[in-house]
Coordinates of C-alpha atoms in Angstrom, one line a residue:
Chain A
M258 CA 2.8 289.2 353.1
A259 CA 0.1 290.9 351.1
C260 CA -1.7 287.5 351.0
W261 CA -1.5 287.3 354.8
H262 CA -2.9 290.8 355.1
R263 CA -5.8 290.1 352.9
W264 CA -6.6 287.0 354.9
V265 CA -6.6 288.9 358.2
R266 CA -8.8 291.6 356.6
G267 CA -11.3 289.0 355.3
V268 CA -11.6 287.3 358.7
G269 CA -11.8 290.7 360.4
A270 CA -14.7 291.7 358.1
V271 CA -16.7 288.8 359.4
L272 CA -15.6 288.8 363.0
L273 CA -15.8 292.6 363.7
P274 CA -19.5 293.1 362.9
L275 CA -20.3 289.9 364.9
A276 CA -18.3 291.3 367.8
I277 CA -20.1 294.7 367.7
W278 CA -23.4 292.9 367.4
E279 CA -22.7 290.8 370.4
L280 CA -21.6 293.7 372.4
V281 CA -24.4 296.1 371.5
S282 CA -27.2 293.5 372.0
R283 CA -25.8 292.6 375.4
T284 CA -25.5 296.2 376.6
V285 CA -27.6 298.8 374.8
L286 CA -30.3 296.8 373.0
N287 CA -33.0 294.5 374.1
A288 CA -31.4 291.0 373.9
V289 CA -34.8 289.4 373.5
L290 CA -35.6 291.4 370.3
I291 CA -32.0 291.2 369.0
P292 CA -30.3 288.2 370.4
P293 CA -26.5 288.2 370.3
P294 CA -24.8 286.0 367.8
T295 CA -23.5 283.5 370.4
V296 CA -27.1 282.8 371.4
V297 CA -28.2 282.6 367.8
S298 CA -25.5 280.1 366.9
L299 CA -26.2 278.0 370.0
A300 CA -29.8 277.8 368.9
A301 CA -28.8 276.9 365.4
W302 CA -26.5 274.1 366.8
E303 CA -29.4 272.7 368.9
M304 CA -31.7 272.8 365.9
L305 CA -29.1 271.1 363.8
Q306 CA -28.6 268.4 366.4
S307 CA -32.3 267.6 366.7
G308 CA -32.4 267.2 362.9
E309 CA -35.1 269.8 362.7
L310 CA -33.1 272.4 360.7
F311 CA -31.8 269.8 358.2
V312 CA -35.4 268.8 357.3
H313 CA -36.4 272.4 356.7
I314 CA -33.3 273.1 354.6
M315 CA -33.9 270.0 352.4
V316 CA -37.6 270.9 351.9
S317 CA -36.7 274.5 350.8
L318 CA -33.9 273.3 348.6
R319 CA -36.2 270.7 346.9
R320 CA -38.7 273.4 346.2
I321 CA -36.1 275.7 344.8
F322 CA -34.5 273.2 342.5
V323 CA -37.7 271.6 341.2
G324 CA -39.2 275.0 340.4
F325 CA -36.0 276.3 339.1
A326 CA -35.4 273.3 336.8
L327 CA -39.0 273.3 335.5
G328 CA -39.2 277.0 335.0
S329 CA -35.9 277.6 333.4
T330 CA -36.5 274.7 331.0
V331 CA -39.8 276.3 329.9
G332 CA -38.3 279.8 329.8
I333 CA -35.2 278.7 327.7
A334 CA -37.4 276.7 325.3
I335 CA -39.8 279.6 324.6
G336 CA -37.0 282.1 324.6
V337 CA -34.9 280.2 322.1
L338 CA -38.0 279.7 320.0
A339 CA -38.8 283.4 320.1
A340 CA -35.3 284.3 319.0
W341 CA -35.6 282.0 316.0
N342 CA -39.2 282.8 315.0
R343 CA -40.4 286.4 314.8
L344 CA -44.0 285.3 315.2
V345 CA -43.4 283.5 318.5
W346 CA -41.6 286.6 319.8
D347 CA -44.4 288.9 318.8
L348 CA -46.9 286.7 320.5
V349 CA -45.1 286.3 323.8
R350 CA -43.5 289.8 324.1
P351 CA -46.5 291.6 325.6
L352 CA -47.1 288.8 328.1
V353 CA -43.4 288.7 329.1
A354 CA -43.4 292.5 329.5
V355 CA -46.4 292.4 331.9
C356 CA -45.1 289.4 333.8
S357 CA -41.6 290.9 334.4
A358 CA -43.2 294.1 335.7
V359 CA -45.4 292.3 338.3
P360 CA -43.5 291.2 341.5
P361 CA -44.0 287.5 341.9
V362 CA -45.0 287.9 345.6
A363 CA -48.2 289.5 344.4
L364 CA -49.2 286.2 342.8
I365 CA -49.0 284.2 346.1
P366 CA -52.6 284.7 347.0
L367 CA -53.7 283.9 343.5
A368 CA -51.6 280.7 343.4
M369 CA -53.1 279.6 346.7
T370 CA -56.6 280.2 345.4
W371 CA -55.8 278.2 342.3
F372 CA -53.8 275.3 343.7
G373 CA -54.9 275.3 347.3
I374 CA -52.5 275.9 350.3
D375 CA -50.1 273.1 349.4
E376 CA -46.9 272.3 347.6
T377 CA -48.3 272.9 344.1
A378 CA -48.9 276.6 344.8
R379 CA -45.4 277.1 346.0
L380 CA -43.8 275.1 343.1
F381 CA -46.0 277.0 340.7
L382 CA -44.7 280.3 342.0
I383 CA -41.0 279.4 341.7
T384 CA -41.5 277.8 338.3
Y385 CA -43.3 280.9 337.1
L386 CA -40.6 283.2 338.3
A387 CA -37.8 281.1 336.8
A388 CA -39.6 280.9 333.4
V389 CA -40.3 284.7 333.3
L390 CA -36.7 285.5 334.2
M391 CA -35.1 283.0 331.8
L392 CA -37.3 283.7 328.7
P393 CA -35.9 287.1 327.8
N394 CA -32.5 286.0 328.9
A395 CA -32.3 283.0 326.6
M396 CA -33.9 285.1 323.8
S397 CA -31.3 287.9 323.9
G398 CA -28.6 285.3 324.4
V399 CA -29.5 283.8 321.1
R400 CA -30.1 287.2 319.4
N401 CA -26.9 288.8 320.5
I402 CA -24.4 286.3 319.1
A403 CA -21.6 287.6 316.9
P404 CA -23.1 288.0 313.4
I405 CA -19.7 287.3 311.9
R406 CA -19.9 283.7 313.1
I407 CA -23.3 283.2 311.4
R408 CA -21.7 284.6 308.2
A409 CA -18.8 282.3 308.6
A410 CA -21.1 279.3 309.1
R411 CA -23.1 280.2 306.0
S412 CA -20.1 280.5 303.8
L413 CA -18.9 277.1 305.0
G414 CA -22.1 275.6 303.7
A415 CA -24.3 275.4 306.8
R416 CA -28.1 275.6 306.3
S417 CA -30.4 277.6 308.6
K418 CA -31.3 274.7 310.8
Q419 CA -27.6 273.7 311.2
I420 CA -26.7 277.3 312.0
Y421 CA -29.3 277.3 314.7
L422 CA -28.2 274.1 316.3
S423 CA -24.4 274.3 315.7
V424 CA -23.7 278.0 316.0
M425 CA -26.5 280.0 317.7
L426 CA -27.2 277.7 320.6
P427 CA -23.6 277.0 321.7
D428 CA -22.9 280.7 321.2
A429 CA -25.7 281.7 323.5
F430 CA -24.8 279.1 326.1
P431 CA -22.6 281.4 328.3
F432 CA -25.2 284.0 328.2
I433 CA -27.9 281.5 329.3
L434 CA -25.7 280.2 332.1
T435 CA -25.3 283.7 333.5
G436 CA -29.0 284.1 333.3
L437 CA -29.5 280.8 335.2
R438 CA -27.2 282.0 338.0
V439 CA -29.2 285.2 338.5
T440 CA -32.5 283.2 338.3
L441 CA -31.4 280.8 340.9
G442 CA -30.7 283.7 343.2
F443 CA -34.3 285.0 342.7
C444 CA -35.7 281.5 343.4
F445 CA -34.0 281.6 346.8
M446 CA -35.8 284.9 347.5
V447 CA -39.2 283.9 346.4
V448 CA -39.3 280.5 348.1
V449 CA -39.2 282.2 351.5
A450 CA -42.1 284.4 350.6
A451 CA -44.0 281.3 349.4
E452 CA -43.2 279.4 352.6
M453 CA -44.3 282.2 354.9
I454 CA -47.8 281.6 353.9
G455 CA -49.5 278.3 354.5
A456 CA -46.4 276.1 354.6
N457 CA -45.6 273.7 357.4
S458 CA -42.0 273.2 356.6
G459 CA -39.1 275.0 355.0
V460 CA -36.8 277.7 356.1
G461 CA -39.4 280.4 355.4
Y462 CA -41.8 278.5 357.6
V463 CA -39.2 278.5 360.4
I464 CA -39.0 282.2 360.3
M465 CA -42.7 282.8 360.1
Q466 CA -43.6 280.2 362.8
S467 CA -41.1 281.7 365.2
R468 CA -42.9 285.0 365.0
H469 CA -46.0 283.4 366.5
Y470 CA -44.0 282.5 369.6
A471 CA -41.9 285.6 369.5
M472 CA -38.8 283.4 369.2
T473 CA -36.5 286.0 367.7
T474 CA -33.5 283.7 368.0
K475 CA -35.0 281.1 365.7
M476 CA -36.0 283.9 363.3
F477 CA -32.3 285.0 363.2
V478 CA -31.3 281.4 362.6
G479 CA -33.6 281.2 359.6
I480 CA -32.5 284.6 358.1
L481 CA -28.8 283.9 358.5
L482 CA -29.2 280.4 357.1
L483 CA -30.9 281.8 354.0
G484 CA -28.0 284.2 353.4
L485 CA -25.4 281.4 353.8
M486 CA -27.3 279.0 351.5
G487 CA -27.6 281.7 348.8
I488 CA -23.9 282.5 349.0
A489 CA -23.0 278.8 349.0
F490 CA -25.1 278.0 345.9
D491 CA -23.9 281.1 344.0
A492 CA -20.3 280.1 344.7
L493 CA -21.0 276.6 343.6
F494 CA -22.6 277.8 340.4
R495 CA -19.7 280.1 339.7
R496 CA -17.3 277.3 340.3
L497 CA -19.2 275.1 337.9
L498 CA -19.1 277.8 335.2
A499 CA -15.4 278.4 335.6
T500 CA -14.2 274.8 335.8
S501 CA -16.4 272.9 333.5
L502 CA -16.7 275.5 330.8
P503 CA -13.4 277.3 330.2
R504 CA -14.0 277.4 326.5
F505 CA -17.0 279.7 327.1
A506 CA -15.5 281.7 329.9
V507 CA -12.7 283.3 327.9
E508 CA -12.9 285.8 325.1
K509 CA -16.6 285.3 324.5
R510 CA -18.1 288.5 323.4
T511 CA -15.8 291.3 322.4
S512 CA -17.8 292.5 319.5
Chain B
M163 CA 3.2 270.9 292.9
G164 CA 4.3 270.3 289.3
S165 CA 0.7 269.5 288.3
D166 CA -0.6 272.6 290.1
R167 CA 1.7 274.8 288.1
E168 CA 0.6 273.1 284.9
L169 CA -3.0 273.7 285.9
K170 CA -2.4 277.3 286.4
Q171 CA -0.5 277.7 283.1
S172 CA -3.3 276.1 281.2
S173 CA -5.8 278.4 283.0
T174 CA -3.9 281.4 281.9
A175 CA -3.9 280.1 278.4
T176 CA -7.7 279.8 278.3
P177 CA -8.7 281.7 281.4
W178 CA -12.0 280.4 282.9
R179 CA -14.0 283.2 284.4
V180 CA -15.0 281.7 287.8
L181 CA -16.4 284.9 289.3
R182 CA -18.0 287.7 287.4
V183 CA -19.1 291.1 288.7
A184 CA -21.2 292.9 286.1
S185 CA -22.1 296.6 286.5
V186 CA -22.6 296.3 290.3
W187 CA -23.9 299.3 292.2
K188 CA -24.5 299.4 295.9
Q189 CA -26.4 302.0 297.8
F190 CA -26.7 302.5 301.5
G191 CA -29.5 305.1 302.0
P192 CA -30.5 307.7 299.6
A193 CA -27.8 309.4 297.5
S194 CA -25.0 307.4 299.1
W195 CA -23.5 305.1 296.6
V196 CA -20.8 302.9 298.1
L197 CA -20.0 301.1 294.9
R198 CA -20.5 302.6 291.4
D199 CA -20.6 300.5 288.3
V200 CA -18.1 297.9 289.3
T201 CA -17.3 295.3 286.6
L202 CA -14.6 292.7 287.2
D203 CA -13.9 289.2 286.1
F204 CA -11.9 286.8 288.2
H205 CA -10.2 284.0 286.4
A206 CA -9.6 280.5 287.8
G207 CA -6.4 280.3 289.9
S208 CA -5.9 284.1 289.9
F209 CA -4.8 286.0 293.0
T210 CA -6.5 289.4 292.9
C211 CA -5.8 292.1 295.5
I212 CA -8.4 294.7 295.8
L213 CA -6.7 297.9 297.0
G214 CA -8.3 301.1 298.2
P215 CA -8.3 303.8 300.8
S216 CA -10.5 303.2 303.9
G217 CA -14.1 303.9 303.3
S218 CA -13.8 303.1 299.6
G219 CA -16.3 300.2 299.7
K220 CA -13.7 297.4 299.6
T221 CA -15.4 295.4 302.4
T222 CA -18.8 296.1 300.9
L223 CA -17.6 294.6 297.7
L224 CA -16.4 291.5 299.5
N225 CA -19.7 291.2 301.4
L226 CA -21.5 291.3 298.0
L227 CA -19.1 288.7 296.6
A228 CA -19.7 286.5 299.6
G229 CA -23.4 286.9 299.3
F230 CA -23.9 288.4 302.8
D231 CA -25.5 291.4 301.1
A232 CA -27.1 291.9 297.7
P233 CA -26.2 294.6 295.2
T234 CA -28.6 297.4 294.5
R235 CA -28.0 297.0 290.8
G236 CA -26.0 294.5 288.7
V237 CA -25.2 290.9 288.8
I238 CA -22.6 288.7 290.6
A239 CA -22.1 285.2 289.1
V240 CA -20.1 282.2 289.9
D241 CA -19.4 280.0 286.8
D242 CA -22.0 282.2 285.1
V243 CA -24.7 281.3 287.5
P244 CA -26.0 284.4 289.5
I245 CA -25.4 283.9 293.2
K246 CA -28.2 283.8 295.7
G247 CA -26.8 284.5 299.2
A248 CA -23.7 282.9 300.8
S249 CA -22.6 279.5 299.7
R250 CA -19.8 277.0 300.3
D251 CA -18.3 277.8 297.0
R252 CA -17.1 281.1 298.4
A253 CA -15.4 280.7 301.8
V254 CA -14.5 283.9 303.6
I255 CA -11.6 284.7 305.9
F256 CA -12.4 287.6 308.1
Q257 CA -10.3 290.4 309.6
D258 CA -11.8 290.0 313.0
V259 CA -9.2 287.7 314.6
S260 CA -11.0 287.3 318.0
N261 CA -14.5 286.6 316.8
A262 CA -14.4 284.7 313.5
L263 CA -13.6 281.3 315.0
F264 CA -16.2 279.3 317.0
P265 CA -14.8 279.7 320.5
W266 CA -16.4 276.6 321.9
L267 CA -14.7 274.3 319.3
T268 CA -11.1 273.2 319.2
S269 CA -8.9 274.1 316.2
V270 CA -9.6 270.8 314.5
E271 CA -13.4 271.0 315.3
N272 CA -13.4 274.5 313.8
V273 CA -11.8 273.3 310.6
E274 CA -14.0 270.3 310.3
F275 CA -17.1 272.5 310.6
G276 CA -17.5 272.9 306.9
P277 CA -17.2 269.2 306.0
R278 CA -19.5 268.3 308.9
M279 CA -22.2 270.7 307.8
Q280 CA -21.9 269.4 304.2
G281 CA -22.8 266.0 305.7
L282 CA -19.5 264.2 305.4
P283 CA -19.0 261.3 307.8
R284 CA -17.1 262.2 311.0
R285 CA -14.0 260.3 310.1
V286 CA -13.7 261.8 306.7
S287 CA -14.2 265.3 308.0
R288 CA -11.6 264.8 310.7
E289 CA -9.1 263.6 308.2
R290 CA -9.7 266.5 305.9
A291 CA -9.5 268.9 308.8
L292 CA -6.2 267.5 310.0
A293 CA -4.8 267.6 306.5
H294 CA -5.7 271.3 306.2
L295 CA -4.3 272.1 309.7
A296 CA -1.1 270.5 308.6
L297 CA -1.1 272.6 305.4
V298 CA -1.0 275.8 307.6
G299 CA 1.5 274.2 310.0
L300 CA -0.9 273.8 313.0
D301 CA -1.1 270.0 313.2
K302 CA 0.4 270.1 316.7
D303 CA -2.2 272.6 318.0
C304 CA -5.3 270.8 316.8
E305 CA -6.8 270.1 320.2
K306 CA -6.4 273.7 321.4
F307 CA -9.3 276.1 321.8
P308 CA -9.2 279.5 320.0
Y309 CA -8.5 281.4 323.3
Q310 CA -5.3 279.3 323.6
L311 CA -4.0 280.5 320.2
S312 CA -2.1 283.6 319.2
G313 CA -3.6 286.0 316.6
G314 CA -1.5 284.6 313.8
M315 CA -2.4 281.0 314.7
K316 CA -6.1 281.9 314.8
Q317 CA -5.8 283.3 311.2
R318 CA -4.1 280.1 310.2
V319 CA -7.0 278.1 311.6
Q320 CA -9.4 280.4 309.7
I321 CA -7.5 279.7 306.5
A322 CA -7.6 276.0 307.1
R323 CA -11.3 276.1 308.0
A324 CA -12.1 277.9 304.8
L325 CA -10.0 275.5 302.7
A326 CA -11.5 272.4 304.3
A327 CA -15.0 273.5 303.0
E328 CA -13.4 273.0 299.5
P329 CA -14.6 276.3 298.1
R330 CA -14.0 277.5 294.5
I331 CA -13.0 280.9 295.7
L332 CA -11.3 282.2 298.8
L333 CA -12.5 285.7 299.8
M334 CA -10.1 287.4 302.3
D335 CA -11.1 290.6 304.0
E336 CA -7.9 292.3 305.2
P337 CA -7.1 289.1 307.0
F338 CA -3.7 290.2 308.3
A339 CA -4.4 293.9 309.1
A340 CA -4.9 293.2 312.8
L341 CA -1.6 291.3 313.2
D342 CA 1.8 292.5 314.1
A343 CA 4.3 293.1 311.3
I344 CA 6.3 289.9 311.8
T345 CA 3.3 287.6 312.0
R346 CA 1.8 289.4 309.0
R347 CA 4.9 288.7 307.0
D348 CA 4.8 285.0 308.0
L349 CA 1.2 284.7 307.0
Q350 CA 1.8 286.5 303.7
E351 CA 4.3 283.8 302.8
E352 CA 1.9 281.2 304.1
I353 CA -0.9 282.3 301.9
I354 CA 1.3 282.4 298.8
Q355 CA 2.3 278.8 299.6
V356 CA -1.4 277.8 300.1
W357 CA -2.2 279.4 296.8
T358 CA 0.6 277.6 294.9
K359 CA -0.3 274.3 296.6
T360 CA -4.0 274.5 296.1
G361 CA -4.4 276.7 293.0
K362 CA -7.5 278.4 294.5
T363 CA -8.9 281.6 293.1
I364 CA -8.3 284.2 295.7
V365 CA -9.8 287.7 296.2
F366 CA -7.8 289.5 298.8
I367 CA -9.0 292.9 300.2
T368 CA -6.2 295.1 301.5
H369 CA -5.4 298.8 302.1
D370 CA -1.7 298.0 302.2
L371 CA 0.0 298.7 298.8
V372 CA 3.1 296.6 299.6
E373 CA 0.9 293.7 300.7
A374 CA -1.0 293.9 297.4
L375 CA 2.2 293.9 295.4
L376 CA 3.7 291.0 297.4
L377 CA 0.7 288.8 296.9
G378 CA -1.4 289.5 293.9
T379 CA -1.2 288.4 290.3
R380 CA -3.4 291.4 289.7
V381 CA -4.1 294.5 291.7
V382 CA -7.5 296.3 291.4
V383 CA -7.7 299.8 292.8
V384 CA -11.1 301.0 294.2
G385 CA -11.5 304.7 294.3
A386 CA -12.8 306.9 297.1
D387 CA -16.1 307.1 295.3
G388 CA -16.5 303.3 295.0
S389 CA -15.6 303.0 291.3
I390 CA -12.7 301.0 289.8
R391 CA -9.7 303.3 289.4
G392 CA -7.2 300.9 288.0
D393 CA -6.6 297.3 287.1
F394 CA -3.1 296.0 286.8
A395 CA -1.6 292.6 286.0
V396 CA 1.4 292.0 288.2
T397 CA 3.9 290.0 286.1
L398 CA 6.4 289.5 289.0
P399 CA 7.6 286.0 290.0
T400 CA 5.7 284.2 292.8
V401 CA 8.4 285.0 295.3
R402 CA 8.8 288.7 295.3
N403 CA 11.4 291.2 296.3
P404 CA 10.4 294.8 297.0
A405 CA 13.8 295.9 295.8
D406 CA 13.1 294.6 292.3
P407 CA 12.9 297.5 289.8
E408 CA 9.7 296.2 288.4
F409 CA 8.2 296.0 291.9
M410 CA 9.3 299.6 292.5
R411 CA 7.9 300.8 289.2
L412 CA 4.5 299.3 290.0
Y413 CA 4.7 300.6 293.5
A414 CA 5.3 304.2 292.4
G415 CA 2.5 304.0 289.8
L416 CA 0.0 302.7 292.3
E417 CA 1.1 305.1 295.0
C418 CA 0.2 308.0 292.8
I419 CA -3.3 306.7 292.2
L420 CA -3.9 305.8 295.8
E421 CA -2.7 309.2 297.0
A422 CA -5.0 310.9 294.6
E423 CA -7.9 308.8 296.0
V424 CA -7.0 309.5 299.6
R425 CA -7.0 313.2 298.8
R426 CA -10.3 312.9 297.0
A427 CA -11.8 311.1 300.0
K428 CA -10.8 313.9 302.4
P429 CA -13.3 316.8 301.7
A430 CA -16.5 315.5 303.4
G431 CA -19.4 315.3 301.0
G432 CA -17.1 316.4 298.2
V433 CA -17.4 313.0 296.4
E434 CA -19.3 313.6 293.2
E435 CA -20.5 311.1 290.7
P436 CA -17.8 310.7 288.2
A437 CA -18.4 310.9 284.5
R438 CA -18.9 307.5 283.1
G439 CA -15.8 306.1 281.3
H440 CA -13.5 308.5 283.1
R441 CA -12.5 305.8 285.4
S442 CA -9.0 304.9 284.4
I443 CA -6.9 307.7 285.5
A444 CA -4.4 304.9 285.8
S445 CA -2.0 304.2 283.0
P446 CA -3.7 302.1 280.3
E447 CA -4.8 298.8 281.8
V448 CA -2.1 296.3 281.7
T449 CA -3.5 292.9 281.1

């Protein structure tokens, strides 16, 4: 009974706003500026059937994942190194502090000047963002592990290098995974910004391009698509965390 | 088993001093001495309980013995060689039930951690780990992760993990304090069995007087000011009965000392440096 209620409420929470939107945009508001959801989904269906939408989705996803993979690898490598070696941390700390304070969107013009208006500029932006986000994350992940486990390892005969590889890294793993999840979310945000300028494909491009022709319906398609993609990948990531790594999920950091 | 007993008897005949604490002082910040002039010898195969009120520096002493921290003054030596930091000859069993094990490793992987780190081949480490898990009665749970184990089982894995590293000395920091009464009783029996089977030298920190008298061959009392207040040999049989008159006599004597220490600990800042040599309020040291 309770389960049934929750299900109804969940569906209602999706359908009710859509219904209000439909009603309001057909009556009070200008349907050209705010097209009703039925019109938007019809347009999305057409774009899907023509294959146009699929291409844009794949292009955006490729950008996100290539940049995300490159950037988080660099960020984790430096972060882990910084947690290990005080000198490395002292050297990168000011740079990281400045980088995390600057919104990555501000770097778009610079990236375009450096790399030209092409793929490299966009990949650079996402890579940079992922690296800047993951570095402090990985670093504090390694730093904040339970000191008792390092003590245990030392009294069991582990040497510094062994403690690093066999205790600190696996201990920081759940922390780093959580950081990756957040970083992926940010990559989704910044790819759109990057695609709005000078791209000729991608979901961000769809939104920007539609503006030139005042095709609000297509803009809505792009915006809603981004939301759905973000939710889908976040859910996928969480699934991955929960199913493949139960040993890290439970009872990790109580101290 | 028989040979173990012989070994222990011979060690009491000519006691070998495995671990030596010589005039150790420990200071945290100016004018706050946690340990004052602690001198103790631990003989091979002995089971020493270190008893004291909370805040008396028991855990500090254990951290110094383990090598996690260095004394401000004085020397700690294993086999007459001063220690430099933590080492595999002194394995520690921690009180923190939920954090001491490596949560990403199964029980058997936790236990084989020591042998693996010492560079033993995988197969040998695994065999040794399984043997030690069997010793603490956990051979059936060797593939379980720590989060799948109860508190008592986790402490058993900790004991097995420490033993598998083949240390000279086992340092136990209130290992059963966080467990429920029944589990604690089980593990007290277990540790006595482990001790009789392996003949390890054990240093066991506790604030529980009954536990100290159930387990130790010797009970050392640390005072509220961090000095040694008493040092008793416990000449009870290995399997003990709290109703035994000798047990009760020892209990009553230690209770008096402990209560005095708890009272001394109460007035904040009232802990003054005691006069040297005034440290055995206890009845003449029975050794």
